[in-house]
Coordinates of C-alpha atoms in Angstrom, one line a residue:
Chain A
X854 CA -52.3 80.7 159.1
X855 CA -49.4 79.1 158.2
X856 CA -49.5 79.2 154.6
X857 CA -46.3 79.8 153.7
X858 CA -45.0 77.1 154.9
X859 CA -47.9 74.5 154.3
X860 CA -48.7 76.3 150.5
X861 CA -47.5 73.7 148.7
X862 CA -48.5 70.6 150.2
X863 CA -52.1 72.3 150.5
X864 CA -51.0 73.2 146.6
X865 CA -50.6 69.0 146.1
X866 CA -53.9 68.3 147.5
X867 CA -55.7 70.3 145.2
X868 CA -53.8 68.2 142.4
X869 CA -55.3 65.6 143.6
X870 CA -58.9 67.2 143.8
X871 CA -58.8 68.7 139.8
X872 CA -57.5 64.8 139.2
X873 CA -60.2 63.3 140.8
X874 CA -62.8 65.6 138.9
X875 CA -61.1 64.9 135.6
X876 CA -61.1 61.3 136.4
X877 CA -62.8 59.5 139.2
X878 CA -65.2 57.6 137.9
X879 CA -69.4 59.0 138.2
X880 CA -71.2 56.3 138.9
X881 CA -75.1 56.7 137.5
X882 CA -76.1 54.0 139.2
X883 CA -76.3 55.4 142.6
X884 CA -76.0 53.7 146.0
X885 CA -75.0 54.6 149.3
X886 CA -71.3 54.6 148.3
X887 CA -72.0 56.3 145.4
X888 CA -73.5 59.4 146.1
X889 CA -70.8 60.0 148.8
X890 CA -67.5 59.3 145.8
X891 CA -70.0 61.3 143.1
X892 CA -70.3 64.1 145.6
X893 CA -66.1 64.2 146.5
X894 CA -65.7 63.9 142.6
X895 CA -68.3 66.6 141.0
X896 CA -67.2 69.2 143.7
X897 CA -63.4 68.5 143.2
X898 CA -63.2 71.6 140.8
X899 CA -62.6 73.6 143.9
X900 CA -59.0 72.3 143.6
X901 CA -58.4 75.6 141.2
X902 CA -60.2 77.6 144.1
X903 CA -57.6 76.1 146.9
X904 CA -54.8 77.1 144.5
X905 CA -56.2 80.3 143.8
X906 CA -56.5 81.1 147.5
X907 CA -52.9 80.6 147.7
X908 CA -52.2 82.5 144.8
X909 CA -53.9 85.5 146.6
X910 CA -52.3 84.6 149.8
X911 CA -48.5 84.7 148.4
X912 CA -49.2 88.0 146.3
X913 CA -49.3 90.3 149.4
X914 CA -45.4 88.7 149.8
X915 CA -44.5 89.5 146.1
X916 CA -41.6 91.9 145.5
X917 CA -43.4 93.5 142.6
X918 CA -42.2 97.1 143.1
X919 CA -40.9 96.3 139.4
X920 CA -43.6 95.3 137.3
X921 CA -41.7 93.6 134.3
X922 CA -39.5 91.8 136.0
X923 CA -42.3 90.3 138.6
X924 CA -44.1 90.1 135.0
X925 CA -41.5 88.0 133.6
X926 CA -40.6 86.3 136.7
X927 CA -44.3 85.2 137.1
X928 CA -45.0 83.9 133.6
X929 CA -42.5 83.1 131.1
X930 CA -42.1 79.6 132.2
X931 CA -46.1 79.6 132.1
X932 CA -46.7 81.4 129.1
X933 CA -43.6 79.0 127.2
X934 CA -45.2 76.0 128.2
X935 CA -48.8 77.3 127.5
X936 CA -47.9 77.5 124.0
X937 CA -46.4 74.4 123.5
X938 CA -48.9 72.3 124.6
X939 CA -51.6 74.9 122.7
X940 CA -49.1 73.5 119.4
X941 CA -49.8 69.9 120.6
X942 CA -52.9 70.3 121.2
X943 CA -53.4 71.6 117.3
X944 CA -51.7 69.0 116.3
X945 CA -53.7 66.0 118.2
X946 CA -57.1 67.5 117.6
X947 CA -56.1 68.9 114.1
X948 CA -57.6 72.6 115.1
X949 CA -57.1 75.4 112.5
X950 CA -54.2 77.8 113.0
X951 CA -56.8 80.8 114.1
X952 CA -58.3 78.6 116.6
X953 CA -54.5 78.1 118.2
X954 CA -53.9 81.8 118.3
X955 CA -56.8 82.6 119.8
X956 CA -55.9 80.1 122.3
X957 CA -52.8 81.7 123.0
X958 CA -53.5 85.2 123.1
X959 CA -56.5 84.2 126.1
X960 CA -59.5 84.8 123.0
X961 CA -60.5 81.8 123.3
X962 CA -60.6 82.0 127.2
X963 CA -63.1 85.0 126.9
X964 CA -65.7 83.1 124.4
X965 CA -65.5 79.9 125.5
X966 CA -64.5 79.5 129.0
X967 CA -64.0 76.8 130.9
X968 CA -64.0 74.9 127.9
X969 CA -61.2 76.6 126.2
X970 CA -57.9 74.7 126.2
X971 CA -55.8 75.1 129.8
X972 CA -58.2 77.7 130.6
X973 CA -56.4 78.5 133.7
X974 CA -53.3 79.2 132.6
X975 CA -54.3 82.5 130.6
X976 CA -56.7 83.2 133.7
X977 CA -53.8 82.6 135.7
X978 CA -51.5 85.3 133.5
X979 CA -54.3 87.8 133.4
X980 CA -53.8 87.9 137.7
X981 CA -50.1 88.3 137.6
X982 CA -50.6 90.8 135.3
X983 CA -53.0 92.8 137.4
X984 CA -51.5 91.8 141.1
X985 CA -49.1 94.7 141.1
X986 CA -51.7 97.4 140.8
X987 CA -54.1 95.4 143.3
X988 CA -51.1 95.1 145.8
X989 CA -50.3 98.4 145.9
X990 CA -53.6 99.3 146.6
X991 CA -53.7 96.6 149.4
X992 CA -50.9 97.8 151.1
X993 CA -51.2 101.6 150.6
X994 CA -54.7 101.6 152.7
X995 CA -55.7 99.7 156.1
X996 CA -58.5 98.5 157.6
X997 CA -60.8 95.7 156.3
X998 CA -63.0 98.5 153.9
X999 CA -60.7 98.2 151.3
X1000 CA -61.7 94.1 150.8
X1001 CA -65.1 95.3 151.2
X1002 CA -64.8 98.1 148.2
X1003 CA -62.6 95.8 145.9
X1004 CA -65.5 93.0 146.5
X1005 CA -68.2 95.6 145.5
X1006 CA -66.4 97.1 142.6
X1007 CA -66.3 93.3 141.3
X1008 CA -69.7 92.3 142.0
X1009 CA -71.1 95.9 140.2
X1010 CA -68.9 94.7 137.3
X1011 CA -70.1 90.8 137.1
X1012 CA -73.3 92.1 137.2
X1013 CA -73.0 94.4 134.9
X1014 CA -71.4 91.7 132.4
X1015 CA -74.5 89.9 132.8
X1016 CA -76.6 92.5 132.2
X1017 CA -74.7 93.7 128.8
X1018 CA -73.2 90.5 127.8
X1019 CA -74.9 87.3 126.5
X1020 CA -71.8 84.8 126.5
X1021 CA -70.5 84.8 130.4
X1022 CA -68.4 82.2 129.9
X1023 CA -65.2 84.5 131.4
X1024 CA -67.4 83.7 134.7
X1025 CA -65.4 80.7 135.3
X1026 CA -62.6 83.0 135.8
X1027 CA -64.4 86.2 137.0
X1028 CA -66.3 84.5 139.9
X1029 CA -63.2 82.6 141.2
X1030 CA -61.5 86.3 141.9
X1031 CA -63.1 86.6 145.3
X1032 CA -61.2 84.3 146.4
X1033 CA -57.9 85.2 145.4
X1034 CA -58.5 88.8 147.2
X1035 CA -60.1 86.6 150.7
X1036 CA -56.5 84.5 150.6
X1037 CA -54.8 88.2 150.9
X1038 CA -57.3 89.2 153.1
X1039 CA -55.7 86.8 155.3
X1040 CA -52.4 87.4 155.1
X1041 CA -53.2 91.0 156.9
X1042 CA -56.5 89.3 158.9
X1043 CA -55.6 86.0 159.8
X1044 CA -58.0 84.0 162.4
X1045 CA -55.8 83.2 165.6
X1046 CA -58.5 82.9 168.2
X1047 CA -61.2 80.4 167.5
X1048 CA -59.6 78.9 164.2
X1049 CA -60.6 75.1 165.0
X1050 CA -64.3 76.1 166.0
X1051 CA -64.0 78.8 163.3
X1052 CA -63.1 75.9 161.0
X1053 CA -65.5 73.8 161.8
X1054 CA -68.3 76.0 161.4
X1055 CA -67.3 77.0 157.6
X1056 CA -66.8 73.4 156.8
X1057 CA -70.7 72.7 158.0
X1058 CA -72.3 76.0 156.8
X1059 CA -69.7 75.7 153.6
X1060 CA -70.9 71.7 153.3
X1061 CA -74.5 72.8 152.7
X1062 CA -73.8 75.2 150.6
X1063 CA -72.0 73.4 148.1
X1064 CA -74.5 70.2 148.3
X1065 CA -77.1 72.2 147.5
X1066 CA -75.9 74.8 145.3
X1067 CA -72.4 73.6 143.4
X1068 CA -73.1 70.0 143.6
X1069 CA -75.5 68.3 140.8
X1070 CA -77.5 71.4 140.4
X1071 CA -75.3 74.5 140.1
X1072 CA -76.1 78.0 141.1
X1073 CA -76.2 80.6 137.8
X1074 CA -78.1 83.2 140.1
X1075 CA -77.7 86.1 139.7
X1076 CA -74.9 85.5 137.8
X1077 CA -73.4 82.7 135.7
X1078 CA -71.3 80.2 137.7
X1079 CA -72.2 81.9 140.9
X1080 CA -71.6 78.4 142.7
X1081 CA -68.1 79.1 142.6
X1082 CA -69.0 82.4 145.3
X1083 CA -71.6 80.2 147.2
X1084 CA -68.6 77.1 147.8
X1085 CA -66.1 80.0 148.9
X1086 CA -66.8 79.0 152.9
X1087 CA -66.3 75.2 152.1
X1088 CA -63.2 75.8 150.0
X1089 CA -62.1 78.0 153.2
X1090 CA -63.2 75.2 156.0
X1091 CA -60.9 72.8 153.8
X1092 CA -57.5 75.4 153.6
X1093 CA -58.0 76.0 157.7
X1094 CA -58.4 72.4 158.0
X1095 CA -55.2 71.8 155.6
X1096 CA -53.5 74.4 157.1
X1097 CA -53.7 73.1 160.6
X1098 CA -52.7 69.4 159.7
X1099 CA -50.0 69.8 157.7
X1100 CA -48.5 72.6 159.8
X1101 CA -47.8 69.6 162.5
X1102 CA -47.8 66.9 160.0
X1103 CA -45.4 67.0 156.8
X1104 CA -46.8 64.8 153.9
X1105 CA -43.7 63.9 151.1
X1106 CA -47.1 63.1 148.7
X1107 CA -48.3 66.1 148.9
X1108 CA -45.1 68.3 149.0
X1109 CA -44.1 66.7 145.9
X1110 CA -47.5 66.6 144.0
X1111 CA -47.3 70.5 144.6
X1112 CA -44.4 70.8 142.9
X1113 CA -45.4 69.5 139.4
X1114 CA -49.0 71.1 139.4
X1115 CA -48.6 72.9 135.9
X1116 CA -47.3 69.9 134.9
X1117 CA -50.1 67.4 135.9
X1118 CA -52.7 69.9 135.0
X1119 CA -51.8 70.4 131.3
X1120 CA -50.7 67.0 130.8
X1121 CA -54.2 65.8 132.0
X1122 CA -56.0 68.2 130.1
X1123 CA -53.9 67.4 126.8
X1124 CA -53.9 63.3 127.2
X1125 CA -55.6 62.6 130.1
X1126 CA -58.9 61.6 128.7
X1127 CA -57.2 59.3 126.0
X1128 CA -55.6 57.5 128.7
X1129 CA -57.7 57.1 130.4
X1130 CA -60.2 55.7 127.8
X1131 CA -57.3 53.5 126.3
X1132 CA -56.6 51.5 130.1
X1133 CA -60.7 51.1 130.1
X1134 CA -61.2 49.8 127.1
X1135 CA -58.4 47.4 127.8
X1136 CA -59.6 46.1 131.8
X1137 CA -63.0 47.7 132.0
X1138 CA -62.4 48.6 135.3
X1139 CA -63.0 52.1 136.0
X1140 CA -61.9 52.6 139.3
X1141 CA -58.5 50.8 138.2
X1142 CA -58.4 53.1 135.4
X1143 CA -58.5 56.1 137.3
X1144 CA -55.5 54.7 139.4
X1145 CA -53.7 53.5 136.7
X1146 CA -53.8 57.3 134.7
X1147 CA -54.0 59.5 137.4
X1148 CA -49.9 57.2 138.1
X1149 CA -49.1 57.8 134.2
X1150 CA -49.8 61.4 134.5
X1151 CA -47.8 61.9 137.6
X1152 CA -44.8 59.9 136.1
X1153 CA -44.9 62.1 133.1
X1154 CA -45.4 65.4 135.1
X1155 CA -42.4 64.7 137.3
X1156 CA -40.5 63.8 134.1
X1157 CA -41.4 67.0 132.6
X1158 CA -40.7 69.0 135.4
X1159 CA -37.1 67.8 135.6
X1160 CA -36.9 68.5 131.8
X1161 CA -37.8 72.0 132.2
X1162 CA -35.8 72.4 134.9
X1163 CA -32.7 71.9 133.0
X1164 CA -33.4 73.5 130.4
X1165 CA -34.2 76.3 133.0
X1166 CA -30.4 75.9 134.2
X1167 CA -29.1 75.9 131.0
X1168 CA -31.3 79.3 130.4
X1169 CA -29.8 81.1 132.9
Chain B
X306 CA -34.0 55.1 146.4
X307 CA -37.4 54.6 147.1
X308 CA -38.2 57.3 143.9
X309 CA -35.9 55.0 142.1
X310 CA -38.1 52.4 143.3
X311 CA -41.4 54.2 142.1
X312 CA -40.1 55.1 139.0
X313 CA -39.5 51.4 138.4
X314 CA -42.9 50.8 139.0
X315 CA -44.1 53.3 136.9
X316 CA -42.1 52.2 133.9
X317 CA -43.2 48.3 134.1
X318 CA -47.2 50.3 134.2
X319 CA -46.0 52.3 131.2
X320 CA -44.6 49.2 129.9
X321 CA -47.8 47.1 130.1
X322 CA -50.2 50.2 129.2
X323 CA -48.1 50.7 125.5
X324 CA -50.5 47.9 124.2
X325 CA -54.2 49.5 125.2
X326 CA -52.6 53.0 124.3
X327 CA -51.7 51.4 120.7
X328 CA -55.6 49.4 120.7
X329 CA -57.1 52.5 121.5
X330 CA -55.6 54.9 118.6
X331 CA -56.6 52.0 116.1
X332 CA -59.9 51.3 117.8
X333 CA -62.5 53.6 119.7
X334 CA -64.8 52.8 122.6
X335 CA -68.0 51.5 123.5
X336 CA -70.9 51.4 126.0
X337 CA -71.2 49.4 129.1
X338 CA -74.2 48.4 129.0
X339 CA -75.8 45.4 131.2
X340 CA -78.5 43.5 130.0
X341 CA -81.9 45.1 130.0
X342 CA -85.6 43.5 129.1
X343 CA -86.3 47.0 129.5
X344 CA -87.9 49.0 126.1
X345 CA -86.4 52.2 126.6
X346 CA -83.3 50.6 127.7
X347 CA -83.0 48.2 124.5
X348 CA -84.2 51.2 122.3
X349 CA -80.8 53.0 123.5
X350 CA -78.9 49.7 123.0
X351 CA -79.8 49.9 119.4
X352 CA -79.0 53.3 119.0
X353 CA -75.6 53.0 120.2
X354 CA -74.9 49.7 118.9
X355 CA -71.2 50.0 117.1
X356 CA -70.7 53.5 117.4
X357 CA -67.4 54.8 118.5
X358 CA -68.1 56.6 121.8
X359 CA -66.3 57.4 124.6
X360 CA -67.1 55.3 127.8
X361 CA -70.2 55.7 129.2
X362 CA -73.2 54.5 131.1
X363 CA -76.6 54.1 130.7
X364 CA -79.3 54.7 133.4
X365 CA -83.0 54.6 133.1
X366 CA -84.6 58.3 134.5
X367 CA -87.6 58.7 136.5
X368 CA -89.4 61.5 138.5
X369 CA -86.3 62.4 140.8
X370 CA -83.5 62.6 138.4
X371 CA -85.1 63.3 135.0
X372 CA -84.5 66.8 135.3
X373 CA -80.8 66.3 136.2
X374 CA -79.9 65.3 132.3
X375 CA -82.6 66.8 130.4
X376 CA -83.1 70.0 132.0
X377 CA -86.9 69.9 132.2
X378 CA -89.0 68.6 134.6
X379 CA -90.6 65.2 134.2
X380 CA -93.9 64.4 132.4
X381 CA -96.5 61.8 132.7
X382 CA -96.3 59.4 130.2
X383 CA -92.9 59.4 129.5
X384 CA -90.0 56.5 129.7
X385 CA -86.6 57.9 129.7
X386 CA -83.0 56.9 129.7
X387 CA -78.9 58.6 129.0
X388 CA -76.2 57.6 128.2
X389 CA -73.6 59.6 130.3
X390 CA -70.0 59.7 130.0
X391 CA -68.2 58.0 132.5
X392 CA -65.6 60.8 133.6
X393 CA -66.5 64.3 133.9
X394 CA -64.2 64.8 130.5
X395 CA -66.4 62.9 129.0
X396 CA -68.7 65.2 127.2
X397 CA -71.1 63.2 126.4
X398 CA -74.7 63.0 127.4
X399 CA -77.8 61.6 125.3
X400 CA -81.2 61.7 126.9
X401 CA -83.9 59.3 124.8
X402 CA -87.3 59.7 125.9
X403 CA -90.7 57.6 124.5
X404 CA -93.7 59.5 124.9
X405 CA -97.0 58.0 125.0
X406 CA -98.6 61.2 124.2
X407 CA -97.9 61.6 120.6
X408 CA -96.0 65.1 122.5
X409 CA -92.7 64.7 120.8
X410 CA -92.5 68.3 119.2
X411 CA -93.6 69.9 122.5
X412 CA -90.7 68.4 124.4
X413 CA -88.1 68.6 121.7
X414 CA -87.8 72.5 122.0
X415 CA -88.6 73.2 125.5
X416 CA -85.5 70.5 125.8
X417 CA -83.4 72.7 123.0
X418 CA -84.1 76.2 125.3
X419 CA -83.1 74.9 128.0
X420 CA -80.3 72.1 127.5
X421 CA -77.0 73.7 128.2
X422 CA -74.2 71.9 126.2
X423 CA -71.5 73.7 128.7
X424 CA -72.4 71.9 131.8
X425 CA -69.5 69.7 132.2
X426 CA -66.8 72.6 134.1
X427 CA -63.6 72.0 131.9
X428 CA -64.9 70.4 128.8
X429 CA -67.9 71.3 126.5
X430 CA -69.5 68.6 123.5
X431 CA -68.5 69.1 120.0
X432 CA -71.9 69.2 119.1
X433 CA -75.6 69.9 121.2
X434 CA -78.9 68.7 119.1
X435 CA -82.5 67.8 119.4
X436 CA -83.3 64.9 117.3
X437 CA -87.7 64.0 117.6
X438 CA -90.6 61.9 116.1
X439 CA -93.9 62.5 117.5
X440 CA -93.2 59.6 119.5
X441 CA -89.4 60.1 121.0
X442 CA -87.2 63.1 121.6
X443 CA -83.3 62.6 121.9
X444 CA -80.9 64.9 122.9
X445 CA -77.6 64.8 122.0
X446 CA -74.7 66.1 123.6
X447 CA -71.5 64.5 122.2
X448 CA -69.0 64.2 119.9
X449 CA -69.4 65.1 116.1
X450 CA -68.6 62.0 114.9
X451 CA -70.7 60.2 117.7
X452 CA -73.0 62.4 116.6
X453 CA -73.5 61.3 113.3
X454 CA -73.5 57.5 113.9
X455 CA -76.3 57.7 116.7
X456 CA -78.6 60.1 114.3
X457 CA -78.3 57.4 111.4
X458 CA -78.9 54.2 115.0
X459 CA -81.8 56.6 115.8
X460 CA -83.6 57.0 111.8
X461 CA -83.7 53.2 112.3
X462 CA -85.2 53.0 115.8
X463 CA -87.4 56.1 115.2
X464 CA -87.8 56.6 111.8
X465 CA -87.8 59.9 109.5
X466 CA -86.9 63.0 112.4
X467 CA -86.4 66.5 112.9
X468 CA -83.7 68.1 114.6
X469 CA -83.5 71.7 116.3
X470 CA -80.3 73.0 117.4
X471 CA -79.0 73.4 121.1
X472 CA -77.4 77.1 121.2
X473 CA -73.9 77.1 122.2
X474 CA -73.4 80.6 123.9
X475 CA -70.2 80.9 122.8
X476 CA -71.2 80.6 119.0

């Protein structure tokens, strides 16, 4: 693999994926072309899988050997911006004070999941703040067992959580781990014979997999959200295929899409919706809409992203 | 130059969106709807007749796709039809049925067991009920104040209801 050079290009593709499954219009009314843009659309969540695999995968090259400065490093930018968006969103959607602190301190992430606001940063957070302890281990043991035994320890806990627990909510973070430890699996067990046919064969397997179980019907068996677990060889199919392309092709798009994806998610998640019903209501067009907000969030993510970054100059 | 040149162009959009941005905080949505002669689907019409919604779409159910939106399986004698948000941000769903079969109770709360309010990924409705007659069941996944305007719609369609509660795991 040649993720580290291709990370964040493959990083700008899944942008485009969590936009398209904020945005891209359903269509109820099915036909032919339908059910192949409702099927791109409804499994585009596995964007936050792609960028979690690379998360996984550029953890084994972290320098955390000290573990508040990687902490820092890793999420103060995050954590800043986290918190002021939390504040707009109070303000917008007029939440109570309580409601905005357990937003901050992850709470809400716990009881309410997916549906907690920017759920991803805090999920995000909570795997910095573990990734020194689950690097060292990584790297103080070879051989594949130890993927196999961090794998196990998870599932006994996940099912254990939904044995003891009634909210699982947390699943949507908890069953999107596996894949953050399979992207450092590769890092020390990369596929170098056999990656085309290899990719191939996860993209068909993975393909039926995710139609039939994370598609329109989601697998919650045994656990909740287990559809994340059952997409994982799709969502791996796609990186290979990524991976190869862009290693020989480079894509400006995607390079630069990559580089405002905190951006583009919290800005969508904040005002993306309200955009986007403002430009329907004013064409009633809703493929044009999705263009027209998925360009306004872009424009407003780059702008942001310079902002921050000279404010990050000035910082330092 | 040429992200000069796209920046351009993405000022004149912003430029020509200010207006909608400015209608929409003063107004709030609607339906699209086409023209139906079909019962079920002018019943929903009425429901949703001036309430502020976020955009959605109706579709009439059947055998095949009943389950997908009302989370049981389908029953004879029964016209359905939802209203489904248009993005999947939009969380809003509301599932009218008509039974024939005087069954309205029946449905209602094997509908309120089983209806999960969280299925969109990121975004969950502000509020998950079961409104019913003996005659139609209507479940409503939406927004609070949507909420409100389609229960009063649906008092005038349906006449005097009950309502069960759709549990919200996280509440």
């Amino acid at each position: 693999m040649n993720l580290k050079v291709t990370k964040r290009p493959i990083m700008g593709f899944a942008a485009i994926l969590i936009l398209i499954f904020h945005f891209f219009p359903i269509s109820w009314q099915k036909n032919g072309i339908t059910e192949i843009t409702n099927f791109i659309t409804l499994i585009s969540y596995i964007g936050v899988d792609i960028f979690l695999f690379t998360t996984g995968y550029m953890l084994y090259y972290s320098d955390t050997s000290n573990y508040f400065k990687y902490i820092k490093r890793k999420t103060s930018k995050l954590y800043i911006l986290f918190v002021l968006f939390s504040l707009i969103n109070l303000f917008i959607n007029n939440l109570s004070i309580l409601s905005f602190f357990k937003t901050i301190f992850g709470i809400d992430l716990f009881i309410k999941g997916g549906t907690s606001f920017l759920w991803f940063i805090p999920s995000i957070i909570i795997v910095y703040l573990l990734a020194p302890l689950f690097t060292n281990v990584i790297k103080k043991y070879n051989g594949k067992i130890k993927y196999i035994i961090i794998l196990l320890i998870w599932l006994i806990v996940v099912m254990l959580l939904e044995l003891l627990i009634k909210n699982n909510s947390i699943n949507i973070f908890l069953c999107r781990i596996p894949i953050i430890v399979i992207g450092t699996y590769f890092v020390e067990f990369d596929i170098k014979k056999y990656k085309t046919y290899f990719m191939f064969l996860l993209l068909i397997v993975g393909f039926f997999l995710i139609y039939e179980y994370g598609y329109i019907s989601k697998l919650n068996y045994p656990i909740e959200s287990f559809f994340y677990i059952t997409a994982i060889p799709f969502i791996i199919g796609i990186i290979l295929f990524l991976d190869i392309i862009l290693s020989k092709y480079k894509s400006n798009v995607l390079e630069f899409l990559g580089s405002i994806t905190l951006e583009l998610y919290s800005l969508q998640m904040l005002f993306g919706q309200m955009i986007f019903e403002s430009i329907y209501k004013l064409f009633n067009d809703k493929y044009y809409s999705f263009f027209i907000v998925s360009l306004i969030l872009i424009f407003l993510s780059y702008l942001l992203k310079l902002l921050v970054t000279e404010l990050s100059k000035k910082d330092s | 130059m040429e992200k000069k040149k796209i920046i351009l162009i993405v000022l004149l959009v912003l430029a020509i969106l200010a207006f909608p941005v400015k209608k929409f905080l003063l107004d709030k949505d609607k339906v699209v709807e086409k023209e139906s002669k079909s019962n079920i689907k002018n019943t929903m019409n009425e429901i949703v007749k001036d309430v502020n919604m976020v955009s959605a779409e109706n579709m009439e159910l059947n055998k095949q796709n009943f389950e997908e939106f009302s989370f049981i399986p389908w029953k004879e004698g029964i016209e359905a039809i939802v209203s489904e948000g248009l993005i999947s941000t939009n969380a809003h769903s509301m599932v009218l049925i008509k039974t024939s079969k005087k069954d309205g109770e029946k449905i209602a709360k094997e509908i309120a067991s089983k209806a999960n309010p969280r299925k969109w990924i990121c975004v969950g409705s502000e509020t998950a009920k079961v409104l019913y007659t003996d005659d139609y069941v209507f479940l409503v996944m939406t927004f609070k104040d949507t909420y409100n305007s389609v229960a009063e719609n649906f008092k005038k369609v349906a006449g005097e209801y009950k309502v069960l509660d759709v549990s919200l795991k996280s509440e």
